[in-house]
Structure formats: C-alpha cells, structure tokens
Short mmCIF file of C-alpha atoms and ligand atoms in Angstrom, two decimals:
data_model
loop_
_atom_site.label_atom_id
_atom_site.label_comp_id
_atom_site.label_asym_id
_atom_site.label_seq_id
_atom_site.Cartn_x
_atom_site.Cartn_y
_atom_site.Cartn_z
CA MET A 1 45.23 0.90 -30.84
CA ARG A 2 43.06 2.57 -28.15
CA CYS A 3 42.10 1.27 -24.70
CA ALA A 4 39.52 1.73 -21.90
CA CYS A 5 41.69 1.96 -18.91
CA GLY A 6 39.89 5.10 -17.76
CA VAL A 7 42.49 6.21 -15.20
CA ARG A 8 43.84 9.08 -17.30
CA LYS A 9 41.36 11.92 -17.30
CA ARG A 10 42.16 12.83 -20.88
CA SER A 11 40.93 9.51 -22.16
CA VAL A 12 38.08 8.59 -19.83
CA LYS A 13 35.50 8.75 -22.56
CA ARG A 14 37.29 7.44 -25.51
CA GLY A 15 39.76 5.07 -23.83
CA CYS A 16 43.48 5.64 -23.46
CA ASN A 17 46.36 5.19 -25.71
CA LYS A 18 49.07 2.64 -25.35
CA GLU A 19 51.37 4.99 -23.57
CA GLU A 20 48.66 6.01 -21.07
CA ALA A 21 47.68 2.40 -20.60
CA SER A 22 51.18 1.57 -19.53
CA LEU A 23 50.62 3.94 -16.59
CA CYS A 24 47.62 1.91 -15.32
CA THR A 25 48.28 0.16 -12.03
CA ASN A 26 48.11 -3.64 -11.81
CA ASN A 27 44.56 -3.76 -10.47
CA GLN A 28 43.39 -1.34 -13.14
CA SER A 29 44.27 -3.51 -16.11
CA PRO A 30 43.74 -1.63 -19.38
CA LEU A 31 41.36 -3.00 -21.93
CA PHE A 32 42.73 -2.62 -25.41
CA ILE A 33 40.21 -2.19 -28.19
CA GLU A 34 40.53 -1.84 -31.86
CA PRO A 35 39.55 1.36 -33.62
CA GLY A 36 35.84 1.15 -34.51
CA MET A 37 34.68 -0.54 -31.33
CA ASN A 38 31.97 1.54 -29.64
CA ILE A 39 32.22 3.19 -26.26
CA PHE A 40 29.96 0.59 -24.56
CA GLN A 41 32.33 -2.22 -25.57
CA CYS A 42 35.20 -0.06 -24.58
CA ASN A 43 33.76 0.75 -21.12
CA TRP A 44 32.05 -2.51 -20.31
CA GLY A 45 34.23 -2.98 -17.25
CA LYS A 46 33.19 0.32 -15.80
CA THR A 47 29.56 -0.26 -16.69
CA LEU A 48 29.61 -3.62 -14.92
CA SER A 49 31.29 -2.20 -11.84
CA PHE A 50 28.80 0.64 -11.70
CA PHE A 51 25.85 -1.81 -12.11
CA THR A 52 27.28 -4.04 -9.33
CA VAL A 53 27.68 -1.15 -6.97
CA PHE A 54 24.15 0.08 -7.79
CA VAL A 55 22.60 -3.33 -7.13
CA VAL A 56 24.57 -3.81 -3.88
CA ALA A 57 23.56 -0.35 -2.71
CA LEU A 58 19.90 -0.93 -3.62
CA ALA A 59 19.91 -4.29 -1.83
CA ALA A 60 21.42 -2.56 1.28
CA VAL A 61 18.62 0.03 1.26
CA PHE A 62 15.92 -2.66 0.83
CA GLN A 63 17.53 -4.70 3.60
CA TYR A 64 17.54 -1.68 5.85
CA LEU A 65 13.91 -0.87 5.10
CA GLU A 66 12.94 -4.50 5.53
CA ASN A 67 14.47 -4.66 9.02
CA SER A 68 13.53 -1.14 10.14
CA GLU A 69 10.41 -2.42 11.93
CA THR A 70 10.23 -5.30 14.29
CA VAL A 71 6.90 -6.98 14.74
CA GLU A 72 5.84 -9.88 16.86
CA ILE A 73 2.55 -11.50 15.96
CA PRO A 74 1.22 -14.08 18.42
CA ARG A 75 -0.03 -17.45 17.06
CA MET A 76 -3.73 -17.23 16.40
CA ASP A 77 -6.43 -19.73 15.55
CA LEU A 78 -8.36 -17.86 12.86
CA ASN A 79 -11.24 -20.29 12.70
CA ALA A 80 -11.85 -20.07 16.47
CA MET A 81 -11.64 -16.28 16.31
CA GLU A 82 -14.12 -16.13 13.44
CA GLU A 83 -16.56 -18.41 15.28
CA ASN A 84 -16.26 -16.31 18.39
CA TYR A 85 -16.78 -13.11 16.43
CA ARG A 86 -19.79 -14.49 14.56
CA GLN A 87 -21.55 -15.02 17.91
CA LYS A 88 -21.38 -11.28 18.52
CA ASN A 89 -23.76 -10.62 15.66
CA ARG A 90 -21.90 -7.54 14.46
CA THR A 91 -22.66 -5.37 11.43
CA CYS A 92 -20.35 -3.34 9.24
CA PHE A 93 -20.16 -0.91 6.40
CA VAL A 94 -17.50 -0.64 3.69
CA LEU A 95 -16.50 2.57 1.92
CA GLY A 96 -14.56 2.09 -1.33
CA ALA A 97 -15.77 -1.51 -1.89
CA SER A 98 -15.37 -0.96 -5.68
CA GLY A 99 -11.64 -0.14 -5.29
CA GLU A 100 -8.82 -2.63 -5.25
CA THR A 101 -8.41 -2.92 -1.45
CA GLY A 102 -12.17 -2.67 -0.93
CA LYS A 103 -12.81 -5.58 -3.27
CA ALA A 104 -10.22 -7.75 -1.52
CA LEU A 105 -11.55 -6.80 1.85
CA LEU A 106 -15.13 -7.51 0.85
CA LYS A 107 -14.11 -10.94 -0.42
CA GLU A 108 -12.58 -11.74 2.96
CA ILE A 109 -15.50 -10.62 5.05
CA VAL A 110 -18.10 -12.20 2.75
CA GLU A 111 -16.38 -15.54 2.49
CA ARG A 112 -15.75 -15.74 6.17
CA ASN A 113 -19.27 -14.70 6.96
CA ILE A 114 -18.36 -12.89 10.21
CA PHE A 115 -20.97 -10.13 10.06
CA SER A 116 -24.74 -10.41 10.27
CA LYS A 117 -25.08 -7.51 7.85
CA ILE A 118 -22.67 -5.82 5.43
CA THR A 119 -23.52 -2.44 3.91
CA LEU A 120 -21.62 -0.95 0.98
CA ILE A 121 -21.60 2.79 0.86
CA GLY A 122 -20.52 4.25 -2.44
CA ARG A 123 -21.29 6.61 -5.23
CA ARG A 124 -22.62 3.93 -7.55
CA GLN A 125 -24.47 0.61 -7.38
CA LEU A 126 -22.19 -2.38 -7.78
CA THR A 127 -23.14 -5.67 -9.44
CA PHE A 128 -21.90 -9.06 -8.28
CA GLU A 129 -22.34 -12.37 -10.00
CA ASP A 130 -21.32 -14.55 -7.01
CA LYS A 131 -24.31 -15.73 -4.97
CA ALA A 132 -22.33 -15.18 -1.76
CA TYR A 133 -22.78 -11.45 -2.30
CA GLU A 134 -26.51 -11.45 -2.68
CA ASN A 135 -27.30 -10.35 0.87
CA LEU A 136 -25.17 -7.23 0.74
CA VAL A 137 -27.05 -3.97 1.38
CA GLN A 138 -26.05 -1.12 -0.89
CA LYS A 139 -26.40 2.57 -0.20
CA VAL A 140 -25.68 4.94 -3.02
CA VAL A 141 -24.76 8.37 -1.77
CA ASP A 142 -23.68 11.74 -3.03
CA PHE A 143 -20.38 12.41 -1.22
CA GLU A 144 -20.79 16.14 -1.83
CA LYS A 145 -23.89 16.12 0.32
CA LEU A 146 -23.03 13.34 2.73
CA GLU A 147 -24.91 14.84 5.68
CA GLU A 148 -28.12 14.13 3.78
CA TYR A 149 -27.25 10.43 3.88
CA ALA A 150 -26.57 10.12 7.59
CA GLU A 151 -29.06 7.22 7.70
CA ALA A 152 -26.75 5.07 5.52
CA PHE A 153 -24.14 5.18 8.27
CA GLN A 154 -26.43 4.32 11.13
CA GLY A 155 -26.45 1.05 13.01
CA HIS A 156 -23.07 -0.41 12.11
CA ASP A 157 -20.64 -1.64 14.70
CA VAL A 158 -17.65 -1.64 12.39
CA GLY A 159 -16.62 0.70 9.59
CA TYR A 160 -13.95 0.14 6.92
CA CYS A 161 -12.68 3.03 4.83
CA CYS A 162 -10.77 2.18 1.66
CA LEU A 163 -11.72 5.40 -0.12
CA GLY A 164 -9.17 7.33 -2.10
CA THR A 165 -8.13 8.95 -5.33
CA THR A 166 -4.97 10.35 -6.82
CA LYS A 167 -3.75 13.80 -7.67
CA ALA A 168 -3.23 12.67 -11.28
CA LYS A 169 -6.91 11.68 -11.51
CA ALA A 170 -8.69 14.33 -9.47
CA GLY A 171 -6.18 17.18 -9.25
CA ALA A 172 -4.80 18.45 -5.95
CA GLU A 173 -8.10 19.92 -4.75
CA GLY A 174 -10.08 16.85 -5.80
CA PHE A 175 -7.62 14.58 -4.06
CA VAL A 176 -8.03 16.47 -0.75
CA ARG A 177 -11.76 16.51 -1.20
CA VAL A 178 -11.87 12.69 -1.41
CA ASP A 179 -9.02 11.57 0.77
CA HIS A 180 -9.66 14.09 3.47
CA ASP A 181 -13.13 15.70 3.32
CA TYR A 182 -15.17 12.63 2.25
CA VAL A 183 -13.21 10.37 4.57
CA LEU A 184 -13.52 12.66 7.61
CA LYS A 185 -17.25 13.30 7.03
CA SER A 186 -17.90 9.61 6.66
CA ALA A 187 -16.11 8.97 9.95
CA GLU A 188 -18.14 11.70 11.67
CA LEU A 189 -21.39 10.18 10.43
CA ALA A 190 -20.23 6.69 11.37
CA LYS A 191 -19.39 7.84 14.90
CA ALA A 192 -22.80 9.57 15.22
CA GLY A 193 -24.45 6.42 13.86
CA GLY A 194 -23.00 4.20 16.62
CA CYS A 195 -19.87 2.77 14.96
CA SER A 196 -17.43 1.62 17.64
CA HIS A 197 -14.50 0.30 15.54
CA PHE A 198 -13.37 2.38 12.57
CA HIS A 199 -10.65 1.06 10.22
CA LEU A 200 -8.88 3.53 7.94
CA GLU A 201 -6.63 2.56 5.09
CA SER A 202 -4.09 5.35 5.14
CA SER A 203 -0.52 5.21 3.73
CA LYS A 204 3.05 4.56 4.65
CA GLY A 205 4.72 7.80 5.58
CA ALA A 206 1.41 9.57 6.55
CA ASP A 207 2.42 12.68 8.44
CA LYS A 208 0.34 15.78 9.04
CA THR A 209 3.50 17.94 9.08
CA SER A 210 4.83 16.63 5.77
CA SER A 211 5.43 19.02 2.97
CA PHE A 212 4.09 16.45 0.48
CA LEU A 213 0.38 16.91 -0.11
CA TYR A 214 -0.34 13.18 -0.22
CA LEU A 215 1.40 12.29 3.04
CA LYS A 216 0.17 15.48 4.76
CA THR A 217 -3.43 14.81 3.76
CA LYS A 218 -3.23 11.23 4.99
CA GLY A 219 -1.67 12.39 8.27
CA GLN A 220 -4.19 15.10 8.84
CA VAL A 221 -7.22 12.88 8.27
CA GLU A 222 -5.75 10.27 10.65
CA ALA A 223 -5.34 12.89 13.37
CA GLU A 224 -8.83 14.39 12.88
CA ILE A 225 -10.48 11.00 12.96
CA GLU A 226 -8.54 10.16 16.11
CA ASP A 227 -10.07 13.30 17.69
CA LEU A 228 -13.59 11.91 17.09
CA GLY A 229 -12.91 9.39 19.85
CA PHE A 230 -14.01 6.04 18.39
CA GLU A 231 -13.90 3.22 20.98
CA ARG A 232 -11.32 1.68 18.66
CA PHE A 233 -9.56 3.30 15.71
CA SER A 234 -7.25 1.14 13.55
CA ILE A 235 -5.03 2.94 11.03
CA TYR A 236 -3.29 0.89 8.33
CA ARG A 237 -0.29 2.36 6.61
CA PRO A 238 0.59 0.16 3.70
CA ALA A 239 3.42 0.80 1.21
CA VAL A 240 2.90 0.50 -2.49
CA LEU A 241 0.02 -1.90 -3.07
CA LEU A 242 0.88 -4.89 -5.29
CA VAL A 243 -2.19 -5.68 -7.38
CA ASP A 244 -3.08 -6.11 -11.02
CA ARG A 245 -4.99 -2.84 -11.06
CA GLN A 246 -7.91 -2.56 -13.51
CA GLU A 247 -7.47 1.14 -13.90
CA SER A 248 -4.43 2.37 -15.90
CA ARG A 249 -1.95 4.22 -13.68
CA PRO A 250 1.38 4.17 -15.58
CA ALA A 251 3.60 5.57 -12.78
CA GLU A 252 2.19 3.11 -10.27
CA TRP A 253 2.52 0.28 -12.85
CA ILE A 254 6.20 0.99 -13.26
CA ALA A 255 6.72 1.18 -9.42
CA ARG A 256 4.85 -2.08 -9.00
CA LYS A 257 6.86 -3.88 -11.67
CA PHE A 258 10.12 -2.66 -10.16
CA LEU A 259 9.14 -3.37 -6.56
CA GLY A 260 7.47 -6.65 -7.47
CA ALA A 261 10.87 -7.93 -8.68
CA PHE A 262 12.28 -7.33 -5.21
CA SER A 263 9.24 -8.35 -3.27
CA SER A 264 10.15 -12.06 -2.81
CA ALA A 265 13.52 -11.13 -1.21
CA PHE A 266 12.22 -8.05 0.64
CA PRO A 267 8.48 -8.46 0.94
CA THR A 268 7.85 -5.39 3.14
CA ALA A 269 10.63 -2.99 2.26
CA MET A 270 8.59 -0.82 -0.05
CA SER A 271 5.51 -2.73 -1.11
CA ILE A 272 2.78 -5.13 0.07
CA PRO A 273 0.31 -7.43 -1.68
CA ILE A 274 -3.15 -6.02 -1.54
CA THR A 275 -4.47 -9.36 -0.25
CA SER A 276 -2.22 -8.96 2.80
CA VAL A 277 -3.87 -5.62 3.59
CA ALA A 278 -7.36 -7.04 3.30
CA ARG A 279 -6.47 -10.12 5.44
CA ALA A 280 -4.84 -7.85 8.06
CA MET A 281 -7.98 -5.74 8.31
CA LEU A 282 -10.05 -8.85 8.79
CA VAL A 283 -7.74 -10.46 11.40
CA ASN A 284 -7.44 -7.21 13.27
CA THR A 285 -11.21 -6.95 13.43
CA LEU A 286 -11.41 -10.37 15.04
CA GLN A 287 -8.77 -9.54 17.70
CA ASP A 288 -9.64 -7.78 20.94
CA GLY A 289 -7.85 -4.50 20.52
CA GLU A 290 -5.80 -3.45 23.49
CA GLN A 291 -5.34 0.14 22.31
CA LYS A 292 -7.96 2.72 21.54
CA VAL A 293 -5.90 3.98 18.62
CA GLU A 294 -3.51 1.68 16.83
CA ILE A 295 -1.29 2.25 13.87
CA LEU A 296 -0.30 -0.72 11.82
CA GLU A 297 2.76 0.01 9.73
CA ASN A 298 3.61 -1.96 6.56
CA LYS A 299 5.40 -4.87 8.24
CA ALA A 300 2.78 -5.37 10.94
CA ILE A 301 0.11 -5.39 8.17
CA TYR A 302 2.13 -7.98 6.25
CA GLU A 303 2.59 -10.21 9.23
CA LEU A 304 -1.03 -9.98 10.28
CA GLY A 305 -2.00 -10.55 6.61
CA ARG A 306 -0.21 -13.91 6.63
CA ILE A 307 -2.40 -15.36 9.36
CA GLY A 308 -4.62 -18.06 8.00
CA ASP A 309 -2.45 -18.63 4.95
CA LYS A 310 -1.66 -22.23 4.16
CA LYS A 311 2.04 -22.73 4.83
N1 NAP B 401 -2.15 2.56 -4.49
C1 NAP B 401 -1.23 2.40 -3.58
O1 NAP B 401 -0.18 1.84 -3.85
C2 NAP B 401 -1.50 2.81 -2.19
C3 NAP B 401 -0.53 2.69 -1.22
C4 NAP B 401 -0.78 3.06 0.09
C5 NAP B 401 -2.00 3.53 0.46
N2 NAP B 401 -3.01 3.67 -0.50
C6 NAP B 401 -4.29 4.20 -0.08
O2 NAP B 401 -5.15 3.11 0.11
C7 NAP B 401 -6.56 3.47 -0.15
C8 NAP B 401 -7.16 2.52 -1.12
O3 NAP B 401 -6.37 2.42 -2.28
P1 NAP B 401 -6.86 1.54 -3.50
O4 NAP B 401 -5.72 1.57 -4.50
O5 NAP B 401 -7.37 0.21 -3.05
O6 NAP B 401 -8.08 2.45 -4.03
P2 NAP B 401 -8.75 2.41 -5.50
O7 NAP B 401 -8.66 1.12 -6.10
O8 NAP B 401 -8.33 3.64 -6.21
O9 NAP B 401 -10.33 2.61 -5.05
C9 NAP B 401 -10.72 3.88 -4.52
C10 NAP B 401 -12.15 3.82 -4.03
O10 NAP B 401 -12.52 5.16 -3.74
C11 NAP B 401 -13.69 5.50 -4.45
N3 NAP B 401 -13.61 6.85 -4.92
C12 NAP B 401 -12.61 7.46 -5.62
N4 NAP B 401 -12.91 8.72 -5.90
C13 NAP B 401 -14.15 8.95 -5.41
C14 NAP B 401 -15.06 10.04 -5.44
N5 NAP B 401 -14.76 11.19 -6.03
N6 NAP B 401 -16.26 9.96 -4.87
C15 NAP B 401 -16.59 8.73 -4.28
N7 NAP B 401 -15.82 7.63 -4.22
C16 NAP B 401 -14.58 7.74 -4.80
C17 NAP B 401 -13.71 4.58 -5.70
O11 NAP B 401 -15.02 4.46 -6.11
P3 NAP B 401 -15.34 4.29 -7.70
O12 NAP B 401 -15.10 2.83 -7.99
O13 NAP B 401 -16.72 4.62 -7.82
O14 NAP B 401 -14.38 5.21 -8.45
C18 NAP B 401 -13.14 3.29 -5.09
O15 NAP B 401 -14.15 2.59 -4.43
C19 NAP B 401 -6.42 4.93 -0.70
O16 NAP B 401 -6.74 5.80 0.29
C20 NAP B 401 -5.01 5.06 -1.13
O17 NAP B 401 -4.54 6.39 -1.04
C21 NAP B 401 -2.79 3.34 -1.77
#
C-alpha cells in the first residue's frame, strides 16, 4: 500500500509508505491509495489546497486593484445635459470610428444627437445601413501625408481619437507610427483647425518613462499632446476592453475570457466594457470641465460610463 501524505521528502511525488505515513502529524492525515492509482488521485488533497490558495490570492489581488482608486461621481441628469449641449451647436470629428471603441462612441453621439455636425476621419470610407448615420461627413485621408489633409480637421470644436494598432499586427515600428505619430499629427492639425476639446483614448498604465514600448508610447503621446495646449484635453486610460471583437486577436481573446469571468465581482480591477468607455467619453463631453488636462483612470471611466444606464 502507498499513500499521499507528502510530508516525507522521499515520497512527495509517489506518496509515502505505511511507515512514513505513521509519521504524519494529525492535521496532515495520510491518504492511502492502492497500487495503480495515478498521481493526480494520489495528490488530490495537495492540488485542491494549491487551487484554493491560488483563487484566494487572485481574489485578493483583484480586490486590491478594484479598490486602489476612489472615485466620486456627482449625480447628473443626462437628458438635461444633452439638451443644454445641443444648444451650443458644436461640431466634432472622430478618428478610429471603424474600430471597436470608435463604433461604440459613434453610436452614442449619433443616437443622442448632441452635435450639429459629425466628421469621421479615417483611411477608408465606411458604410452604414442605419438612417441615423446618413448625415455623417466622411473624410478619407492618407495618414502618411496627413499635413496634406489639414482641411479635414478644420472647424471642429471637439475631437475624439480612438486610433490604435498592435505590435502583433503592425510590428514595433508600425505600432509607434500609428499610436504615436498619426495620433500626435492629428492632434496638431486639430489644434490648428480650431478644436478646443480633444479626447484621447490612451491606456491603463501609460507612462512615458516605462520600459514597455506600449505603455511608453501611450505616455509619450499623452505628454506631447498636453504640450499643444488644448483648452481642454481629456485622457482616458481604460484597462483591457471587454468587447466581442470582430478582428481575431488570440492573446486578447484569452485575456478577455479570463477577465470577463471576474468582471461581475471586480468590474474595474483589470478590465472595462467598451460601452462604458464610449459612454464616459460622451458624458465627459457634456460636463463643464474644471481642469485643462484631465486623466480618467479605469474606475473613473467605469463610473462615468454608468451614467444614464437604467438601474
Ligand atoms: N484593446 C484593448 O484592450 C485596449 C485597452 C486599453 C486601451 N486600448 C487603446 O484604445 C484605443 C482603441 O482601441 P480599440 O480596440 O477600440 O481599437 P481598434 O478596434 O483596433 O480600432 C483601431 C482604429 O484605428 C484605425 N487604424 C489602425 N491602424 C491604422 C493605420 N495604419 N492607419 C490608419 N488607421 C488605422 C483602425 O482603422 P481600420 O478599421 O481602417 O483598420 C480603427 O479605426 C487604442 O489606442 C488602443 O491602444 C485598447
């Protein structure tokens, strides 16, 4: 007869013999198994303990992340704010309207009808079946020669930037080209064209001093746009975006499935629904900003993104 006591070094893997088992202390009760039982059956107690410790540790990390930011959002009457904003007759442009956040944002601003004109600036013409989208203006530009398309950026009060790519898709150089160069150039043209409120979808952890290319690039572009001196500059730093993405991104898919499972208990620890980001951008547009430059971290985005939801 063999056992899975596991306290005697010699027999940790294969279990311990009867003699060794007798040396187990009371709270380490040996598990006797018959010859032929596999190691998983033998070590189920240890596996279960390890799994329990892992889950508890993970929950503690999520709990910590969930509570690491405190945010107070005042009560707001979204309908009244929309009505008030509509009176201002503002215009806007959206960069990245074909992407996941861009689509969700566009839906918000079109359905709520808060702008007198909406221009989509992108590298390709988009088609929409919904009649609500028929008044959109589209400007197709070559991002490699953006200065030749300065006119596309002129005459908009508000600019939204949801542009971005990934290193996996574009390579390191291509990623910097889009997420830094295109974004910065667009912001420069927007500023020159009269835009007063620029919204940038950046990322959780953005930091120009980071040694990670992604976070460093995001941090750098934030800082360089800040230097342009918009009347108001709103930076959104969402965590992993929860969305059924059309494009296949296996690593992101796994992260989303994993984080999605925790998101009802810890909604802002490491992820955020994309609809919350879009709603937050809309609500923040309607608010009178008190700061010239504001950074909305994940929890603030989430809380702002709940405004207007039916309870
Ligand atoms: N994914 C996440 O979990 C996550 C988390 C935090 C922050 N973010 C950031 O949030 C932003 C938006 O993310 P998303 O997932 O909503 O974006 P997305 O779905 O990947 O859409 C990206 C947009 O950028 C455009 N774009 C990409 N490469 C381009 C190029 N070479 N030239 C011109 N346009 C180009 C795309 O246009 P086409 O449709 O023409 O390709 C699309 O409109 C990004 O900056 C991203 O880094 C993402």
